[in-house]
Amino acid sequence: QVQLVESGGGLVQAGGSLRLSCAASGTISHSALGWFRQAPGKEREFAAAITTGGNTLYADSAKGRFTISRDNAKNMVYLQMNSLKPEDTAVYYCAVGLRIPLNFERNYAYWGQGTQVTVSS
């Protein structure tokens, strides 16, 4: 069973950038990976995903601003977030994708504990 630990969250001003990291306890080279986020009072929503082959998928809200990447040698997945907006404030989670489509939360397992991102206006 893979364990995931997110890091890199924090407080940033609107327009700023953050890079989230997700460290896996085991090998992830054979797994798709995704980032989701949950804002206060809202359901968890898809942000980005990356396949084993490096193909990426983004939520409309993330396109052009977020970049997901992976380093299989280090068992890491990253989410580079630029041009951050107050509405990006949320707890961000990474997870292992088990099946497609990768923008569906129910198709993921082995969720991390999350990292808080707060964007001030």
Coordinates of C-alpha atoms in Angstrom, one line a residue:
Q1 CA 0.0 0.0 0.0
V2 CA 1.3 3.4 -1.0
Q3 CA 1.4 6.3 1.4
L4 CA 1.4 9.8 0.1
V5 CA 2.6 12.9 2.0
E6 CA 1.9 16.4 0.6
S7 CA 4.0 19.5 1.4
G8 CA 4.7 22.9 0.1
G9 CA 1.5 24.7 1.0
G10 CA 1.4 28.1 2.6
L11 CA 0.2 31.6 2.5
V12 CA 0.8 33.6 -0.7
Q13 CA -0.5 36.8 -2.1
A14 CA -2.7 36.8 -5.2
G15 CA -0.6 36.5 -8.3
G16 CA 2.1 34.6 -6.5
S17 CA 3.3 31.0 -7.0
L18 CA 3.6 27.8 -5.0
R19 CA 5.0 24.4 -5.8
L20 CA 3.3 21.5 -4.0
S21 CA 5.1 18.2 -3.6
C22 CA 3.8 14.8 -2.9
A23 CA 6.1 12.1 -1.7
A24 CA 5.2 8.4 -2.1
S25 CA 6.4 5.7 0.2
G26 CA 6.5 3.2 -2.6
T27 CA 7.1 3.1 -6.3
I28 CA 4.6 5.1 -8.4
S29 CA 6.0 4.6 -11.8
H30 CA 3.2 2.3 -12.8
S31 CA 0.4 4.6 -11.5
A32 CA -1.4 7.7 -12.7
L33 CA -1.4 10.4 -10.1
G34 CA -3.7 13.3 -9.4
W35 CA -4.1 16.5 -7.4
F36 CA -7.5 17.5 -5.9
R37 CA -8.5 20.4 -3.7
Q38 CA -11.2 21.1 -1.2
A39 CA -12.2 24.6 -0.3
P40 CA -14.0 25.4 3.0
G41 CA -17.6 24.4 2.7
K42 CA -17.2 22.8 -0.7
E43 CA -16.7 19.3 -2.1
R44 CA -13.3 18.1 -3.1
E45 CA -12.7 18.8 -6.7
F46 CA -10.2 17.7 -9.4
A47 CA -7.3 19.9 -10.2
A48 CA -4.8 18.0 -12.3
A49 CA -3.6 14.5 -13.2
I50 CA -0.7 12.9 -14.9
T51 CA -0.5 9.4 -16.5
T52 CA 2.3 6.9 -16.4
G53 CA 3.3 8.2 -19.8
G54 CA 3.4 11.8 -18.8
N55 CA 0.1 12.9 -20.4
T56 CA -1.6 15.5 -18.3
L57 CA -5.2 16.5 -17.6
Y58 CA -6.3 19.8 -16.0
A59 CA -9.5 21.2 -14.6
D60 CA -10.6 24.3 -16.5
S61 CA -9.8 26.4 -13.5
A62 CA -6.2 25.1 -13.6
K63 CA -5.4 25.3 -17.3
G64 CA -2.7 27.7 -18.1
R65 CA -1.8 28.3 -14.5
F66 CA -1.0 24.9 -12.9
T67 CA 1.5 22.3 -14.1
I68 CA 1.6 18.8 -12.9
S69 CA 4.8 16.8 -13.2
R70 CA 6.3 13.6 -11.8
D71 CA 9.7 12.2 -11.0
N72 CA 9.5 8.4 -10.9
A73 CA 13.0 8.0 -9.7
K74 CA 12.2 10.0 -6.6
N75 CA 8.6 8.7 -6.3
M76 CA 7.4 12.3 -6.3
V77 CA 4.7 14.2 -8.0
Y78 CA 4.5 18.0 -8.1
L79 CA 2.0 20.7 -8.8
Q80 CA 3.4 24.1 -9.8
M81 CA 0.8 26.8 -9.3
N82 CA 1.3 30.2 -10.8
S83 CA -0.9 33.3 -11.0
L84 CA -2.7 32.2 -7.8
K85 CA -6.1 33.6 -7.0
P86 CA -8.0 33.8 -3.7
E87 CA -10.4 31.2 -5.1
D88 CA -7.5 28.7 -5.2
T89 CA -7.5 28.7 -1.4
A90 CA -8.1 25.1 -0.4
V91 CA -6.5 22.0 1.1
Y92 CA -4.7 20.2 -1.7
Y93 CA -4.5 16.4 -1.9
C94 CA -2.6 14.0 -4.0
A95 CA -3.8 10.5 -4.7
V96 CA -3.1 7.5 -6.9
G97 CA -5.3 7.0 -9.9
L98 CA -6.7 3.5 -10.3
R99 CA -8.8 3.9 -13.4
I100 CA -10.0 6.4 -15.9
P101 CA -11.4 9.0 -16.2
L102 CA -8.8 10.6 -14.1
N103 CA -10.9 13.7 -13.2
F104 CA -13.3 11.6 -11.1
E105 CA -12.5 11.4 -7.4
R106 CA -13.9 7.9 -7.0
N107 CA -11.2 6.6 -9.4
Y108 CA -8.5 7.4 -6.9
A109 CA -7.1 5.8 -3.7
Y110 CA -4.3 6.2 -1.2
W111 CA -5.0 9.8 -0.4
G112 CA -2.5 12.0 1.4
Q113 CA -3.4 14.1 4.4
G114 CA -3.4 17.3 2.4
T115 CA -1.5 20.6 2.5
Q116 CA -3.2 24.0 3.0
V117 CA -2.9 26.7 0.4
T118 CA -4.2 30.1 1.3
V119 CA -4.2 32.9 -1.3
S120 CA -4.7 36.4 0.1
S121 CA -6.2 39.2 -2.0

